[in-house]
Structure formats: structure tokens, C-alpha cells
CSV table of C-alpha atoms in Angstrom, one decimal:
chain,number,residue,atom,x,y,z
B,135,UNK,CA,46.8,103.8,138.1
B,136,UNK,CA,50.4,104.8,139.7
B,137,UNK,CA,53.3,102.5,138.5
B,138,UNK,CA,54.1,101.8,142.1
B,139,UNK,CA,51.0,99.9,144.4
B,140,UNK,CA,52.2,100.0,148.1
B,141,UNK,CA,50.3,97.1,150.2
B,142,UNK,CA,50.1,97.4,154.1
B,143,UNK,CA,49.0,94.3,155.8
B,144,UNK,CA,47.3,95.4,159.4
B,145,UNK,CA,46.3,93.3,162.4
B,146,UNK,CA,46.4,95.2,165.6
B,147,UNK,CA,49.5,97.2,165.4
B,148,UNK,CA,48.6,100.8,165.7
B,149,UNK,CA,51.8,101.3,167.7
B,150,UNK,CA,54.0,99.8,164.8
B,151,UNK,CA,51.9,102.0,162.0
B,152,UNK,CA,52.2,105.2,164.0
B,153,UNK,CA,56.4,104.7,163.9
B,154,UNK,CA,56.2,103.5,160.1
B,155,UNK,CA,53.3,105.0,158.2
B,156,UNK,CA,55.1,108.8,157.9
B,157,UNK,CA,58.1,107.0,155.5
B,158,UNK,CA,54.9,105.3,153.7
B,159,UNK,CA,53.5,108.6,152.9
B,160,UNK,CA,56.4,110.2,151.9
B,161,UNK,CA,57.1,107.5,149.2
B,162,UNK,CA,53.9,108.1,148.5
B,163,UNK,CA,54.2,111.7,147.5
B,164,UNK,CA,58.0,111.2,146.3
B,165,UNK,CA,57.1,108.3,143.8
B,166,UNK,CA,53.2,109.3,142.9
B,167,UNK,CA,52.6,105.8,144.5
B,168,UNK,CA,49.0,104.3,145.2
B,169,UNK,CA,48.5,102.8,148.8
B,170,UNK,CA,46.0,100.6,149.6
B,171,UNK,CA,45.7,99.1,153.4
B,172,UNK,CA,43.9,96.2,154.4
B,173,UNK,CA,43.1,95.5,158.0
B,174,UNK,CA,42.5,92.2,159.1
B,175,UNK,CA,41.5,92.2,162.5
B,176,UNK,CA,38.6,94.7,162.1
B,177,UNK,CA,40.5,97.1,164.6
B,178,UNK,CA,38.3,100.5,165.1
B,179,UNK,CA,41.5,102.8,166.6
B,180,UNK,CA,43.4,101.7,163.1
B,181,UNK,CA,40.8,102.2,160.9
B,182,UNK,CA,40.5,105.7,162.4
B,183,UNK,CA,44.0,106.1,162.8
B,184,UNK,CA,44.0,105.8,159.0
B,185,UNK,CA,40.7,108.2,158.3
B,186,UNK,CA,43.0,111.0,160.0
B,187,UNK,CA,46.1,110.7,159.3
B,188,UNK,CA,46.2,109.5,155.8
B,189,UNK,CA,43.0,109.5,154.2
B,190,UNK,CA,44.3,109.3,151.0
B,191,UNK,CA,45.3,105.6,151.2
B,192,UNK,CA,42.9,103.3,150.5
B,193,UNK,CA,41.3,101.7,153.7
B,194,UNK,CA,39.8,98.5,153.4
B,195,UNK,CA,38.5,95.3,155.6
B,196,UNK,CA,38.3,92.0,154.6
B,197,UNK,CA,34.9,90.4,155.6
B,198,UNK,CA,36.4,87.4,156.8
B,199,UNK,CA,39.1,89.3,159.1
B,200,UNK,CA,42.5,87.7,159.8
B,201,UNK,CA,43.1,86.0,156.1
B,202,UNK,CA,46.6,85.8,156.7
B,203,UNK,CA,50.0,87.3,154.6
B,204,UNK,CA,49.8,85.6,150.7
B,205,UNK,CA,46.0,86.0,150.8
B,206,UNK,CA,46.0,89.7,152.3
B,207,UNK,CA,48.4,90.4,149.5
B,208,UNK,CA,46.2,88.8,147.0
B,209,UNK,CA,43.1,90.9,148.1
B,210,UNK,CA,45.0,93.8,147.7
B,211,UNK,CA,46.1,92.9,144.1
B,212,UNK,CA,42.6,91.7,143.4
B,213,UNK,CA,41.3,95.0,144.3
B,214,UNK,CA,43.6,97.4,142.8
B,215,UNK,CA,44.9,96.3,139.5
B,216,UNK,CA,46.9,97.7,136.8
B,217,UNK,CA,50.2,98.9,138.8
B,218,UNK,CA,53.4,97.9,137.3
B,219,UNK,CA,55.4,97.2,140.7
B,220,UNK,CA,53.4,95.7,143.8
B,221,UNK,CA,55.4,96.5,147.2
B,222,UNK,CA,54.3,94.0,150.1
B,223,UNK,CA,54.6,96.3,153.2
B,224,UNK,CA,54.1,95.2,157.2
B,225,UNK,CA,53.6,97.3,160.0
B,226,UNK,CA,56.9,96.8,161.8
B,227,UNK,CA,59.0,97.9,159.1
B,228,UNK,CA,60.8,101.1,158.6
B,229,UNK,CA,61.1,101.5,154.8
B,230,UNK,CA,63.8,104.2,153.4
B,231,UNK,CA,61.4,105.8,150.1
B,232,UNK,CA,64.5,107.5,148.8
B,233,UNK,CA,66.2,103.4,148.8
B,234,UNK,CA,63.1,102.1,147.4
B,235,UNK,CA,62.7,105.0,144.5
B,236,UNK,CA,66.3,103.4,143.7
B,237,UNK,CA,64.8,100.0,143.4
B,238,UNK,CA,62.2,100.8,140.8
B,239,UNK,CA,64.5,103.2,138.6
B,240,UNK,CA,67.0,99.8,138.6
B,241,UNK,CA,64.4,97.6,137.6
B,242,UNK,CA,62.9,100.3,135.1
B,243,UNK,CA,66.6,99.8,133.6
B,244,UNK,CA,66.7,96.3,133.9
B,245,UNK,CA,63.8,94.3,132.6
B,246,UNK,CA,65.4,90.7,133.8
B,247,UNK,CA,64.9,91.9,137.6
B,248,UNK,CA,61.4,90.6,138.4
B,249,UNK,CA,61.7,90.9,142.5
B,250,UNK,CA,63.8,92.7,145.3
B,251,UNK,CA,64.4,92.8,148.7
B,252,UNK,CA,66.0,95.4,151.0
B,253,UNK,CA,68.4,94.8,154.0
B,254,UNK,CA,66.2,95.0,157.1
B,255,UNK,CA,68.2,96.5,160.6
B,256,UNK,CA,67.1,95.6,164.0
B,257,UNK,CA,64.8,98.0,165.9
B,258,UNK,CA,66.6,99.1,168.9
B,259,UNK,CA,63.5,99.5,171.0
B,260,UNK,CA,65.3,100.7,174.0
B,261,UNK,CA,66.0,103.9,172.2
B,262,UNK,CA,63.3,103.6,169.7
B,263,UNK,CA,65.9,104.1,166.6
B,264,UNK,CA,67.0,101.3,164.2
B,265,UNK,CA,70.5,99.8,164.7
B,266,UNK,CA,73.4,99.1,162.2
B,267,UNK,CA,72.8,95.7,163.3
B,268,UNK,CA,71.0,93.8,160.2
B,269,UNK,CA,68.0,91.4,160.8
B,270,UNK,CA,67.6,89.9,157.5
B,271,UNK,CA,68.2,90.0,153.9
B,272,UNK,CA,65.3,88.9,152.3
B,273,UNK,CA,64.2,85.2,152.0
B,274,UNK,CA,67.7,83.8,151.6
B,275,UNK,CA,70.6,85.2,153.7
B,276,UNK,CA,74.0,83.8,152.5
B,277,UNK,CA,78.1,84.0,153.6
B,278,UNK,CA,78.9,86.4,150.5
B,279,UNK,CA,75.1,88.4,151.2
């Protein structure tokens, strides 16, 4: 079992993983990272968007389809045990693997940090690049940040 499990929740969004799945992969290779994917909308052009171009994550379907977020995570956890950091991942994110390598080392060398959670930047869609314009910061989003 690889110390980091990447999750990828997917419901109809082969546009989004075509734009975010190559930074996926690279973390992959980068940090020896496991990813499994479950699909819950049963979509055939995903599933075989998967078979191609990364058939070494693991591609699954929930029998019951769209379970939504906590309980798509919990399937994935359920079915692939044993990894020491869990990274929830959507389709519409762009994640940096060099940033998130950072993350683990940091909480390799701190015990006391249990969870983290990046900056995200708007997608400028118009010229399909992300912005310096931030979207969120996690859960909580304060003056100080």
C-alpha cells in the first residue's frame, strides 16, 4: 500500500478530468501514490476515458450510482485501506503535485497536523488557464487567511 491514497469523485465530468487528471498522474508517479476513482453516475465515455488514459488507477462504480461526496469518499476508504494520508480529489480541481508532495513531507515532520487544505484560484475559463484570483481556502476563509 502507497503512503499517499488519491480519491477522485466522478459524475459526468469528462471535460473537467481531461483538464485535471494529467497533474493526478504526475503526483502519482512523483509521490508512488495509489489512485483509486469512483464513478457515480455510471458514465461509459469516463469509464473508458479512464481504461486508456490511466489504466493504472483504480476504476470502480458504485452499484447504487450517485452516493454523493462523504459516502463516495467512504467507499473509497472502505475499498482501499492501509494508506497513511487519504487525499479527497474532484474533477474541477487543478492540484499542483509538487505543493501537495510539500504537504505530506510537513505532516511527516509534524505529527500534530491531522488535515490540510490548499488555496484554490479561479478557473479563467475564457482563456482556459487558472487566475491569481483565489476561490477559496479550505472550509473556513478568514481576514488574516
Amino acid at each position: 500500500m502507497s503512503k499517499l491514497l488519491i480519491g477522485v469523485l466522478t459524475y459526468n465530468d469528462l471535460p473537467y478530468l481531461r483538464q485535471s487528471m494529467p497533474a493526478v498522474e504526475k503526483l502519482r508517479l512523483l509521490g508512488s501514490a495509489e489512485v483509486a476513482v469512483i464513478d457515480t453516475a455510471n458514465n461509459r465515455e469516463v469509464r473508458e476515458f479512464f481504461e486508456k488514459e490511466y489504466p493504472e488507477f483504480h476504476f470502480f462504480r458504485h452499484p447504487e450510482g450517485n452516493i454523493g461526496y462523504g459516502r463516495a469518499n467512504n467507499e473509497i476508504l472502505k475499498k482501499f485501506p492501509g494508506a497513511e494520508y487519504y487525499m479527497c480529489v474532484t474533477s474541477d480541481v487543478l492540484i499542483d503535485p509538487i505543493q501537495v508532495l510539500q504537504i505530506v513531507e510537513k505532516m511527516d515532520a509534524d505529527r500534530s497536523i491531522t488535515m490540510a487544505a490548499g488555496k484554490l484560484y479561479h478557473w479563467d475559463f475564457e482563456e482556459n488557464k487558472t487566475s491569481d484570483y483565489i476561490d477559496s481556502l479550505g472550509i473556513i476563509a478568514k481576514k488574516n487567511h
